[in-house]
CSV table of N, CA and C in Angstrom, one decimal:
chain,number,residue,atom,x,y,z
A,86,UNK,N,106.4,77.8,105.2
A,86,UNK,CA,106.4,78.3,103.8
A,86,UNK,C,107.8,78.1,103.2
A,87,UNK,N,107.7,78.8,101.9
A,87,UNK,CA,109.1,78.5,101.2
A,87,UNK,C,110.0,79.2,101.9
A,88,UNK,N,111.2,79.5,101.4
A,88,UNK,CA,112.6,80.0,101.3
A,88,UNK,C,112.4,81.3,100.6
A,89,UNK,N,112.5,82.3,100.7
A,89,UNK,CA,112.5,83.3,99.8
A,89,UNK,C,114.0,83.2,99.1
A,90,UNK,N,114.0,83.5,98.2
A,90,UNK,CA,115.7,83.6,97.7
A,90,UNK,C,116.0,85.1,97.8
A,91,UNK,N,117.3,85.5,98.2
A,91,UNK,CA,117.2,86.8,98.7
A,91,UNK,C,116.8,88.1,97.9
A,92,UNK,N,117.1,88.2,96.7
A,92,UNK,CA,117.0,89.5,95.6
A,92,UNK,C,115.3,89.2,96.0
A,93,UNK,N,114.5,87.8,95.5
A,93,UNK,CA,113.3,88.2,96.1
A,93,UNK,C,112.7,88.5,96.9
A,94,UNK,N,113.1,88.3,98.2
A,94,UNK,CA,112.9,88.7,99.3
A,94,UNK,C,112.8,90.4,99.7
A,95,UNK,N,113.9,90.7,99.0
A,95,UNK,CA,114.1,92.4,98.6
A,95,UNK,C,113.0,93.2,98.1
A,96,UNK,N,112.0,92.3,97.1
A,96,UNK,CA,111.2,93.1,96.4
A,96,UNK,C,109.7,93.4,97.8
A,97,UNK,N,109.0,91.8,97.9
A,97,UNK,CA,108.6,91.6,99.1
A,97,UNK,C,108.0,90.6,99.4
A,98,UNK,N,108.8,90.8,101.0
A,98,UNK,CA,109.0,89.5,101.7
A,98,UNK,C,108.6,89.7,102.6
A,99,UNK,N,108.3,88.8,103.5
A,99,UNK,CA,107.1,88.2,104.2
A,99,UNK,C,108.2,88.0,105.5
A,100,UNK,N,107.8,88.9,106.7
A,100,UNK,CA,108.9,88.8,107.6
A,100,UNK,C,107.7,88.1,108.8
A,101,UNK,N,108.3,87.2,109.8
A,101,UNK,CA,108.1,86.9,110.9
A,101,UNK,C,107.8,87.2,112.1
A,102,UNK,N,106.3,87.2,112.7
A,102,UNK,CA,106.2,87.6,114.1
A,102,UNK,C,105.6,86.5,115.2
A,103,UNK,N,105.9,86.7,116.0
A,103,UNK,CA,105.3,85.4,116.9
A,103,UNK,C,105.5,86.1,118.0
A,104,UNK,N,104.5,85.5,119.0
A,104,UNK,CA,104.2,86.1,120.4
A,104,UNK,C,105.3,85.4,121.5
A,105,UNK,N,106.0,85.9,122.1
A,105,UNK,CA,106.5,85.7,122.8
A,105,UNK,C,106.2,85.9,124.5
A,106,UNK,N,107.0,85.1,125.2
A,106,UNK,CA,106.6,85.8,127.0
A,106,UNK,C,107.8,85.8,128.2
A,107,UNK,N,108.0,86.6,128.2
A,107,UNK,CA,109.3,86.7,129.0
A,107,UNK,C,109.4,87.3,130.2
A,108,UNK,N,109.3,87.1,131.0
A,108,UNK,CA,109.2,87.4,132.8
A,108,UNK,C,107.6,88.0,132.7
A,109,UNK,N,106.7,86.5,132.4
A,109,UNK,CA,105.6,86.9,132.6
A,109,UNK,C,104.7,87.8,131.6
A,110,UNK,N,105.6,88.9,130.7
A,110,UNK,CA,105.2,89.4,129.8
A,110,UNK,C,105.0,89.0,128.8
A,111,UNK,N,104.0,89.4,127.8
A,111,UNK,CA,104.1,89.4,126.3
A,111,UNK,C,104.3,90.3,125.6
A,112,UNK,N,105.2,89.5,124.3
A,112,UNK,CA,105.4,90.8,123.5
A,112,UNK,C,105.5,90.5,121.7
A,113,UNK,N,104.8,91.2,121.0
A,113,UNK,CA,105.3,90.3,119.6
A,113,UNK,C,106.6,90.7,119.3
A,114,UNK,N,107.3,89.9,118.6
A,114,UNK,CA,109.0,89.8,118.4
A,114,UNK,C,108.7,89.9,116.5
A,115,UNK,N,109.2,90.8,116.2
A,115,UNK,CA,109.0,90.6,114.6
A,115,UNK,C,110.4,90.8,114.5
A,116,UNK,N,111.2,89.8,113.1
A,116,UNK,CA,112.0,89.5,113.0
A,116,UNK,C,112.7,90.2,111.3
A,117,UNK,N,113.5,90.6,111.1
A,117,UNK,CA,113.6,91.2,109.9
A,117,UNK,C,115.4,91.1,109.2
A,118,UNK,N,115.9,90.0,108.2
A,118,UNK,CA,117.1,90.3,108.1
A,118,UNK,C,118.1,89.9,109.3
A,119,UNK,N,117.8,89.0,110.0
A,119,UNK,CA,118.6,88.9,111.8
A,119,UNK,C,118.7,90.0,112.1
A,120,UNK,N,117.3,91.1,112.5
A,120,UNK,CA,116.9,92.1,113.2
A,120,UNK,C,116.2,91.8,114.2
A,121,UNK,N,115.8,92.3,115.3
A,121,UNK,CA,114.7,91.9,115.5
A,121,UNK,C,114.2,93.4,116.5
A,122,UNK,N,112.7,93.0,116.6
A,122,UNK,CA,112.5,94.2,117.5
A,122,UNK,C,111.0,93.3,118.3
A,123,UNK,N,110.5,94.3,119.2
A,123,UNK,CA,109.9,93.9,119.9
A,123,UNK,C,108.7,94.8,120.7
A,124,UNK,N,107.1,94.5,120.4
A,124,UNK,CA,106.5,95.2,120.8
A,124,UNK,C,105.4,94.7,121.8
A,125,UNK,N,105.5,95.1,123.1
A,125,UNK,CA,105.0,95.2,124.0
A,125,UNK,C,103.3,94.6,123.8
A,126,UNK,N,103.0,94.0,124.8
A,126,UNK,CA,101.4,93.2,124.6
A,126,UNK,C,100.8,93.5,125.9
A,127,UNK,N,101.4,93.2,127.1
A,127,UNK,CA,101.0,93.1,128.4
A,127,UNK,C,101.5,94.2,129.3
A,128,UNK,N,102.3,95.2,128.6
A,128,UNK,CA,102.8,96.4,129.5
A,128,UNK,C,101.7,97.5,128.3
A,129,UNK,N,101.6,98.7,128.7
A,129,UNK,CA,101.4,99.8,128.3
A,129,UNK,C,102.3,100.7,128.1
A,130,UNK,N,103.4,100.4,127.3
A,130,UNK,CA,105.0,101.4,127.2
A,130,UNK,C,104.8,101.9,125.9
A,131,UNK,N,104.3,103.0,125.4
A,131,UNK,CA,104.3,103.9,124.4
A,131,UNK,C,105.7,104.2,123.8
A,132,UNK,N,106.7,104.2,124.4
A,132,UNK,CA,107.9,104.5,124.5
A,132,UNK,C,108.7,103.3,123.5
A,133,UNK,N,108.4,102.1,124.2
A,133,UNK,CA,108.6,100.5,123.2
A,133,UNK,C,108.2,100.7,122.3
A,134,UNK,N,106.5,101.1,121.9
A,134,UNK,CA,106.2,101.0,121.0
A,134,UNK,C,106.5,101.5,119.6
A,135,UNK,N,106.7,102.7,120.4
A,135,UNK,CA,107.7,103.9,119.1
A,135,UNK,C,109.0,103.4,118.7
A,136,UNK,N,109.5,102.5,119.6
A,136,UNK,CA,110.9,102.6,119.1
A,136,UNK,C,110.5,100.9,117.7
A,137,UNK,N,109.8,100.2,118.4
A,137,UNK,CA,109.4,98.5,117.1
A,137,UNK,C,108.8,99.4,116.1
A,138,UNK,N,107.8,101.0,116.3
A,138,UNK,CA,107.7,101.4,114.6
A,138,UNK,C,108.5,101.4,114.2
A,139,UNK,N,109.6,102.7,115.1
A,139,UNK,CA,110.4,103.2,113.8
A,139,UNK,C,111.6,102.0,113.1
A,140,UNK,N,111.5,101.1,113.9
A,140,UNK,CA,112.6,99.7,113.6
A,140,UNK,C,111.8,99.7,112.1
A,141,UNK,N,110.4,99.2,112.4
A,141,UNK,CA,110.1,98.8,111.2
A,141,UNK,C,109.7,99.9,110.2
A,142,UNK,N,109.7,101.3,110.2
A,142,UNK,CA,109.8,102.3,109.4
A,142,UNK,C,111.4,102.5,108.8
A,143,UNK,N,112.1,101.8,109.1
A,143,UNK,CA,113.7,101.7,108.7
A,143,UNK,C,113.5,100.2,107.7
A,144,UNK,N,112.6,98.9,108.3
A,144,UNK,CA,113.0,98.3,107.3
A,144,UNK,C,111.9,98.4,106.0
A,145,UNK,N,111.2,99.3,106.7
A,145,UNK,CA,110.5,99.2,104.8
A,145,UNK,C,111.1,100.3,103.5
A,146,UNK,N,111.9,101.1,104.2
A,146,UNK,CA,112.9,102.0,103.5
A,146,UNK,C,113.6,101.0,102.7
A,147,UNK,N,114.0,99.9,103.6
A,147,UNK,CA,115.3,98.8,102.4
A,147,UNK,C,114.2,97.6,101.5
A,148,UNK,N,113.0,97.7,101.6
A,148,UNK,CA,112.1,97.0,100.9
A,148,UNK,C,110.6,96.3,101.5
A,149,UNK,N,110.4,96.4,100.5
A,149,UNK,CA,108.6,96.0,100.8
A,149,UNK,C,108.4,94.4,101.3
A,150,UNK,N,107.4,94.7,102.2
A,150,UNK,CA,106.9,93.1,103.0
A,150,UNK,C,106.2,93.5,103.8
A,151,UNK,N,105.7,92.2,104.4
A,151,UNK,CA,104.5,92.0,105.0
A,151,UNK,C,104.3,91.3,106.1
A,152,UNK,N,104.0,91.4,107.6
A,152,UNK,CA,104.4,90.1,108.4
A,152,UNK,C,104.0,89.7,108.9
A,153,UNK,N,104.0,88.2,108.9
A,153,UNK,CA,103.1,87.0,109.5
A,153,UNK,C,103.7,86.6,110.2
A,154,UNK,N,102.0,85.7,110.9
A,154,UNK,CA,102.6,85.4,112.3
A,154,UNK,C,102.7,84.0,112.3
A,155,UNK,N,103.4,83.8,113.2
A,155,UNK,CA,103.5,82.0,112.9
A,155,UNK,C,102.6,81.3,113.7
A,156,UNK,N,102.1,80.4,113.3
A,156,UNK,CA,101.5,79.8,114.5
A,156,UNK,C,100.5,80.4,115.4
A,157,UNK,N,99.5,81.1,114.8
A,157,UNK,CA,98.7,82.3,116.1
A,157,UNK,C,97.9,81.1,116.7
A,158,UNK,N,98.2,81.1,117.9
A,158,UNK,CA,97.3,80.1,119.5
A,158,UNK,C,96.1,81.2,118.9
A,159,UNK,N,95.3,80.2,120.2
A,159,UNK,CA,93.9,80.8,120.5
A,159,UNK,C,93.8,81.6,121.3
A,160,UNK,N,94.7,81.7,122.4
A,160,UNK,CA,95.0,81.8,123.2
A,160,UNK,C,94.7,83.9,123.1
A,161,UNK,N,94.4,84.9,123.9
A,161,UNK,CA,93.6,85.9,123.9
A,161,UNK,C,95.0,86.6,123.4
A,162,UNK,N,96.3,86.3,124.2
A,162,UNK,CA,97.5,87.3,123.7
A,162,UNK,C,97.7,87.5,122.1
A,163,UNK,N,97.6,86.2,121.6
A,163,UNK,CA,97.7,85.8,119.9
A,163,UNK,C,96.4,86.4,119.3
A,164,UNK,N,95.5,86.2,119.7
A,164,UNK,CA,94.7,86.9,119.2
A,164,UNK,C,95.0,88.8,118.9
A,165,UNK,N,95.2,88.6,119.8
A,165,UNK,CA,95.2,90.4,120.4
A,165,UNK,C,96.8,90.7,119.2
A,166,UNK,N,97.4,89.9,119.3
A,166,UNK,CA,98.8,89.9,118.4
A,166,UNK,C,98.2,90.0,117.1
A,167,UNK,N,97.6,89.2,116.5
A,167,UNK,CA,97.1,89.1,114.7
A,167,UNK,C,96.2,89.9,114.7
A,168,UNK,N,95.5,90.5,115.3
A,168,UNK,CA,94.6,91.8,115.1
A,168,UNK,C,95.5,93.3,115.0
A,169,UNK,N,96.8,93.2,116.1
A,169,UNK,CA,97.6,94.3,115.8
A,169,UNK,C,98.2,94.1,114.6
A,170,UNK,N,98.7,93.0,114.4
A,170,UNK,CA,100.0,93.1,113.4
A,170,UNK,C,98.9,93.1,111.6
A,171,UNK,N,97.7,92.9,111.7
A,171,UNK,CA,96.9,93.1,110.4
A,171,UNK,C,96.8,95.0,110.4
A,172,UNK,N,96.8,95.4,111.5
A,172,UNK,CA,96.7,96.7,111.9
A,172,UNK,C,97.9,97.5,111.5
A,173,UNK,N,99.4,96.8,112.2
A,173,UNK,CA,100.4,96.9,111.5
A,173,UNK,C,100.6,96.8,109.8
A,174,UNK,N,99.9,96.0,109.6
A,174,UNK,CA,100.8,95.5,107.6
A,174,UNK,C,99.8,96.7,107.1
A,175,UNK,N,98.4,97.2,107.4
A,175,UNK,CA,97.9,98.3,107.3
A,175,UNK,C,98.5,99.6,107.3
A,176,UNK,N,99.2,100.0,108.2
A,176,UNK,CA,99.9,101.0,108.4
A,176,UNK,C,101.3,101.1,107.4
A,177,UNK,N,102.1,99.9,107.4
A,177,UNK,CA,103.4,99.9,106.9
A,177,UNK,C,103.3,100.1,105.3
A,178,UNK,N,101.6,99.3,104.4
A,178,UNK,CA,102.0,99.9,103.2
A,178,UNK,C,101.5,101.0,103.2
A,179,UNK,N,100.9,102.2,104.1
A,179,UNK,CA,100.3,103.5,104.1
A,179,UNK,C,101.6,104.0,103.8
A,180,UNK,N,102.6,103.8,105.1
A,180,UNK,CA,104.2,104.6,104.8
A,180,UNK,C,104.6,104.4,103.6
A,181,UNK,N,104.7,103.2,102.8
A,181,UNK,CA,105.3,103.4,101.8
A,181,UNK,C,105.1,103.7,100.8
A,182,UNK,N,103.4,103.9,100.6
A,182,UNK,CA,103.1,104.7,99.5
A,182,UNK,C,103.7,106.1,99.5
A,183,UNK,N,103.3,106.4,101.0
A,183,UNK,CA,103.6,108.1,101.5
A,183,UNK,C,105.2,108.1,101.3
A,184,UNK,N,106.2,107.4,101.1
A,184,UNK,CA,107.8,107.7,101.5
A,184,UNK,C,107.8,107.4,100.0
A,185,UNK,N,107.0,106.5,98.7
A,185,UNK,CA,107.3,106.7,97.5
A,185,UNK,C,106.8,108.2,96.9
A,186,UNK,N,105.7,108.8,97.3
A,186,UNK,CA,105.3,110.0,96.7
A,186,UNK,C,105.9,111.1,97.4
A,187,UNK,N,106.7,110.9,98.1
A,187,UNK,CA,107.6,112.1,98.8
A,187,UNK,C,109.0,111.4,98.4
A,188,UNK,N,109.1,110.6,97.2
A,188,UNK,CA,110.5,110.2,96.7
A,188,UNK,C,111.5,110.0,97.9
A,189,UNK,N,110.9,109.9,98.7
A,189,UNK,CA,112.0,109.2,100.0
A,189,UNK,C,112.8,107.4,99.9
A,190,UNK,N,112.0,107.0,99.3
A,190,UNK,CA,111.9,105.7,98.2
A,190,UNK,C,112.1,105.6,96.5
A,191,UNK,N,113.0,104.4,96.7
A,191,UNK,CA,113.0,104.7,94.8
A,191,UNK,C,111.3,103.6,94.4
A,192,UNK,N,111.2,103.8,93.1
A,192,UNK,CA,109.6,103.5,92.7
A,192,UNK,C,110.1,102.2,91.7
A,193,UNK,N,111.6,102.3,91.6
A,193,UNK,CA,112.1,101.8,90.5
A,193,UNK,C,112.0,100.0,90.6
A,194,UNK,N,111.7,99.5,91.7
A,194,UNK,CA,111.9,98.2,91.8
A,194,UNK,C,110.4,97.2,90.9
A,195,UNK,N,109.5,98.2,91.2
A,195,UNK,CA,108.2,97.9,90.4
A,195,UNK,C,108.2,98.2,89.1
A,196,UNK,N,107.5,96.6,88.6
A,196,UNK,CA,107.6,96.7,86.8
A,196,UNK,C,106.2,96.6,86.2
């Protein structure tokens, strides 16, 4: 895809996930601003999991987006990855309606 230019990117941008595998494990790696965080595929760690929300409950506080995956294989991990992370972009604009109508968010960026 394009380049977002950055002020755009702020309003919303389209952050990066891709499946990764690292001692045998899988995990989706979502990337945000040279952030990154990482959620568990092939372990059952509830613990992980909470900590890649709240990463990404911190970056939708600094702006709105959406994240795609790159490249999803066929492969059953990718699969199982694009089904969470549609699951995910579901969830993340729920919070931000909810953190706009609890003014935890400014409303002001939308025209």
């Amino acid at each position: 895809g394009r380049k977002l230019l950055e002020n755009e990117e702020r309003s919303m941008g389209t952050i990066k996930a891709e499946v990764i595998e690292t001692d045998e494990k899988h995990f989706i790696r979502i990337e945000y601003a040279g952030k990154n965080t990482k959620i568990p595929l092939s372990d059952d760690k509830p613990n992980d999991v909470k900590s890649a929300f709240n990463d990404l409950i911190e970056w939708v506080k600094e702006g709105e987006f959406w994240i795609e995956m790159d490249d999803a294989g066929t492969d059953l991990f990718s699969e199982v990855a694009a089904e969470y992370i549609s699951q995910l972009n579901r969830e993340i604009q729920e919070v931000r309606k909810e953190m706009k109508s609890l003014r935890l968010i400014d409303d002001d960026e939308e025209t």
